[in-house]
């Protein structure tokens, strides 16, 4: 097992939050915190000690772009690497992500067994079996 | 012919050769020659000089020598007689045995008188030139020095002339024969043409008879000139003259006459029988008949005759014949002239052919006629010729126009005629050509266009003549009008085209732009024509555009298309779709490039919307799939094998999201069918209350679960509608109301009839359905867009409430297909009322 990483999951879909949470905890052995909206996620990111944020893009009220901008403007939160987990997979969608200050993108649907490995790979974490 | 009445003058020189040894028994005479000069007028006179008479004895044998040619000529010239010469020879010698002496003595006085009357100078001269006797004559000067008896010829005449005489004297004396000379002499500066006859008298004496020929010479000269002139005149005029003596059948033809008949002038004149074959067979009868008639009746005739020459050529002769009558009125002679009129006939024929050709052309002009119009001072204008085509063209007979020039004006238009009158006046004044286009009314009442062209000529007599042609140009006019219309059409097609059209020079300069082009780019036409396309092209697209133009100009491509951006005058960017091609001149040189530009802002917007829709649909489908895939993936690992509650939760996630996915796919398909019109709603008569009840029934369990009370106010009426679609609409609205209501709340379903009065047309009867809730309400800025696809007020709401984001879009489509309206009224925190109204169609539409 690798270090006990702490990941913030931001997604408005409850089912998806559950699946991601289970995947990271059960297979990656990490700790997770979940947020159901951008606002909630931002509040947590400002104070909590986090190794990464895994966030959705299409969310009501504060979407992923707005959340990214908000995180960047926060001295504490801007240190945390962000990975986008999105169902927006078309080329026109991908172009929009280029402008974002994110470490990587993981598309939905994802394989729950290996998603933790994808995160580790994007962030350059070593994986010890 | 013993006598000849008109014989006025006759001179004979009778020469008696009194050969001494010849006349046996006769007295010899001292001289070998005796000259007897006889001159008389109407009678014969004998001249015997006094110095000859004594010498004569008797019995001289007269021998008639006749007149030589020179005497004939002289006689003719002096008398003015006709050329016929008839000689009358008369012996003047009465008896050879009469006493010469006695006779001479008796007639001496007479002889002298006669001698003195002779116009000749008579001299008796010795061999040495000494004058022995002189009889002066008026024609010769008598006052010459030494010209007297005893004088010498050497002192009288110039030495050359004197020598001639002396030589002749010697020759006469030596030969004993008369010497005759003609030579000019210049005495006292007077030219004399003289004939000298030198006769030997005896051993040392001669008799010289000198006659002045000057006058004769002049007359002969004049005659020769006259004859030459006549001959020349006849040759020039090609007039031949001829006469026929009917009594003697003697014919006299001039040389030209021979030529006219193709005969040899050196041959004798031909007889009628010889002549006839030369006459053209068709003319022979007339020729003979006319001739015979002239002979019988004395009538003159004039005849044009065809004559065939030996070489086969055909000549035309004009014959004029005048019979000559004697005192009894009998025709004794035919005199006439002939004239070769072949050339004139040929010219006439050519002229006739030319006229016939002209007439044929005029008469056969397919749609027109030729004419000659004349203006005669004091008489006015008239037509001297109009070809037959006028009747076909204008329905007027040529004769009518020839009779009255105004006839042609009856078919014209007043304003055209006024113009024509002015042009003709100018033409008359300046001799300017006439070119007119005029309208005429055809007999069928149609308007016909004519083109009239003529050129005036001023004749010597003051008349002005226009040779002209009028042709139909109605078709041309129609074509012109069609062309104008076509050009107008093209111009409006260019100007009013709903796309921008430009012509651009090979360097990029705007040459022509249409209104749309100007509007799109915000420039006036004048401003654009001062610009190059490069200047208003977005710099990012400039290279690609120039490359396209280069390839066009190089002939590498026929046309090119590109999406490019223009910068408007206002500085905004307009995306356009450009389609460009090159127009070349007839030599293949590039003239300009034609560019069509299409404003693609709307298209790009639609494309963007389409992309967004696909993106949204893709996202909406992937979202439940993510949950399903994740939950199933977790279960598969067996990680929750020992934790059934967790496993159950994962299964529930998978099932719920599968249902959601099915609903989503169903909604997408229904909406697509409604939007594309692939499914037509089948209208039928429905009971409104039944529709409402069915909808309530289908959402009752949902309402019960949510703790919501449903309240229905049914309407017992009929409606023509697609029942399933209306139930779906009601169900969608009711389930939305239930989802967004707090537990314990109430959702109302009401239907009521109403009349609305549209701005136009009759009042319409409607059924208004209302679904009312007490939910949180909808922000006012969302009231419109919630009926669009995937435009939930809150994205997470739909997920949470199991919506697809397509329900209201489907409702809107169904209501629209019923020609109805759908809208929403809402107050945040208080609740929303969704309305839809369906028109009630007339009873006659009921089944």
mmCIF file of C-alpha atoms in Angstrom, chain A residues 11-23 26-27 36 56-61 85-90 92-93 96 107-113, chain B residues 611 614-616 618-620 622-634 636-637 639-640 643 646 649-650 652-653 656-657 660 794-796 799-800:
data_model
loop_
_atom_site.group_PDB
_atom_site.id
_atom_site.type_symbol
_atom_site.label_atom_id
_atom_site.label_comp_id
_atom_site.label_asym_id
_atom_site.label_seq_id
_atom_site.Cartn_x
_atom_site.Cartn_y
_atom_site.Cartn_z
ATOM 1 C CA UNK A 11 -19.413 15.839 -7.995
ATOM 2 C CA UNK A 12 -23.104 16.770 -8.024
ATOM 3 C CA UNK A 13 -24.106 13.180 -8.828
ATOM 4 C CA UNK A 14 -24.460 11.281 -5.635
ATOM 5 C CA UNK A 15 -24.106 7.863 -7.259
ATOM 6 C CA UNK A 16 -20.884 8.881 -8.909
ATOM 7 C CA UNK A 17 -19.512 10.312 -5.674
ATOM 8 C CA UNK A 18 -20.233 6.943 -4.022
ATOM 9 C CA UNK A 19 -18.611 4.904 -6.754
ATOM 10 C CA UNK A 20 -15.469 7.091 -6.846
ATOM 11 C CA UNK A 21 -15.255 7.102 -3.101
ATOM 12 C CA UNK A 22 -15.475 3.288 -2.898
ATOM 13 C CA UNK A 23 -12.961 2.888 -5.738
ATOM 14 C CA UNK A 26 -11.173 0.129 -1.424
ATOM 15 C CA UNK A 27 -8.564 -0.207 -4.168
ATOM 16 C CA UNK A 36 -21.835 17.675 -3.700
ATOM 17 C CA UNK A 56 -16.561 17.126 -12.045
ATOM 18 C CA UNK A 57 -17.026 19.907 -14.604
ATOM 19 C CA UNK A 58 -20.804 20.018 -15.171
ATOM 20 C CA UNK A 59 -22.246 21.117 -11.901
ATOM 21 C CA UNK A 60 -25.005 23.548 -11.018
ATOM 22 C CA UNK A 61 -24.297 26.934 -9.495
ATOM 23 C CA UNK A 85 -13.193 13.680 -13.846
ATOM 24 C CA UNK A 86 -15.723 14.428 -16.586
ATOM 25 C CA UNK A 87 -18.224 12.950 -19.036
ATOM 26 C CA UNK A 88 -17.371 15.707 -21.485
ATOM 27 C CA UNK A 89 -15.211 13.795 -23.896
ATOM 28 C CA UNK A 90 -15.763 15.445 -27.262
ATOM 29 C CA UNK A 92 -14.737 20.544 -28.555
ATOM 30 C CA UNK A 93 -14.989 19.844 -24.818
ATOM 31 C CA UNK A 96 -11.785 23.953 -23.051
ATOM 32 C CA UNK A 107 -13.032 10.600 -18.528
ATOM 33 C CA UNK A 108 -16.298 9.043 -17.432
ATOM 34 C CA UNK A 109 -17.160 6.200 -17.369
ATOM 35 C CA UNK A 110 -14.034 5.030 -15.614
ATOM 36 C CA UNK A 111 -12.801 1.668 -14.398
ATOM 37 C CA UNK A 112 -13.274 1.730 -10.606
ATOM 38 C CA UNK A 113 -10.490 -0.759 -10.062
ATOM 39 C CA UNK B 611 -22.028 20.560 -31.213
ATOM 40 C CA UNK B 614 -24.207 16.427 -29.025
ATOM 41 C CA UNK B 615 -21.934 17.348 -26.203
ATOM 42 C CA UNK B 616 -24.869 17.561 -23.795
ATOM 43 C CA UNK B 618 -23.083 12.609 -24.778
ATOM 44 C CA UNK B 619 -22.626 13.939 -21.268
ATOM 45 C CA UNK B 620 -26.154 12.977 -20.223
ATOM 46 C CA UNK B 622 -22.274 8.979 -19.996
ATOM 47 C CA UNK B 623 -23.339 10.136 -16.592
ATOM 48 C CA UNK B 624 -25.679 7.207 -15.709
ATOM 49 C CA UNK B 625 -23.301 4.875 -17.526
ATOM 50 C CA UNK B 626 -20.503 6.015 -15.228
ATOM 51 C CA UNK B 627 -22.519 5.061 -12.193
ATOM 52 C CA UNK B 628 -23.528 1.708 -13.673
ATOM 53 C CA UNK B 629 -20.015 0.877 -14.839
ATOM 54 C CA UNK B 630 -18.493 1.930 -11.539
ATOM 55 C CA UNK B 631 -20.980 0.009 -9.378
ATOM 56 C CA UNK B 632 -20.756 -3.118 -11.455
ATOM 57 C CA UNK B 633 -16.958 -2.882 -11.643
ATOM 58 C CA UNK B 634 -16.782 -2.697 -7.868
ATOM 59 C CA UNK B 636 -17.189 -7.703 -9.882
ATOM 60 C CA UNK B 637 -14.030 -7.501 -7.801
ATOM 61 C CA UNK B 639 -14.729 -6.520 -2.561
ATOM 62 C CA UNK B 640 -18.212 -6.338 -1.047
ATOM 63 C CA UNK B 643 -20.492 -6.701 3.000
ATOM 64 C CA UNK B 646 -22.608 -2.185 0.451
ATOM 65 C CA UNK B 649 -26.164 -0.242 -2.546
ATOM 66 C CA UNK B 650 -23.951 -0.724 -5.562
ATOM 67 C CA UNK B 652 -29.238 -0.180 -6.518
ATOM 68 C CA UNK B 653 -27.007 2.444 -8.115
ATOM 69 C CA UNK B 656 -31.471 3.190 -10.916
ATOM 70 C CA UNK B 657 -29.061 4.514 -13.474
ATOM 71 C CA UNK B 660 -32.596 6.553 -16.045
ATOM 72 C CA UNK B 794 -30.966 22.966 -11.787
ATOM 73 C CA UNK B 795 -28.936 20.248 -13.467
ATOM 74 C CA UNK B 796 -28.698 18.250 -10.334
ATOM 75 C CA UNK B 799 -30.713 13.676 -11.699
ATOM 76 C CA UNK B 800 -32.075 13.689 -8.276
#
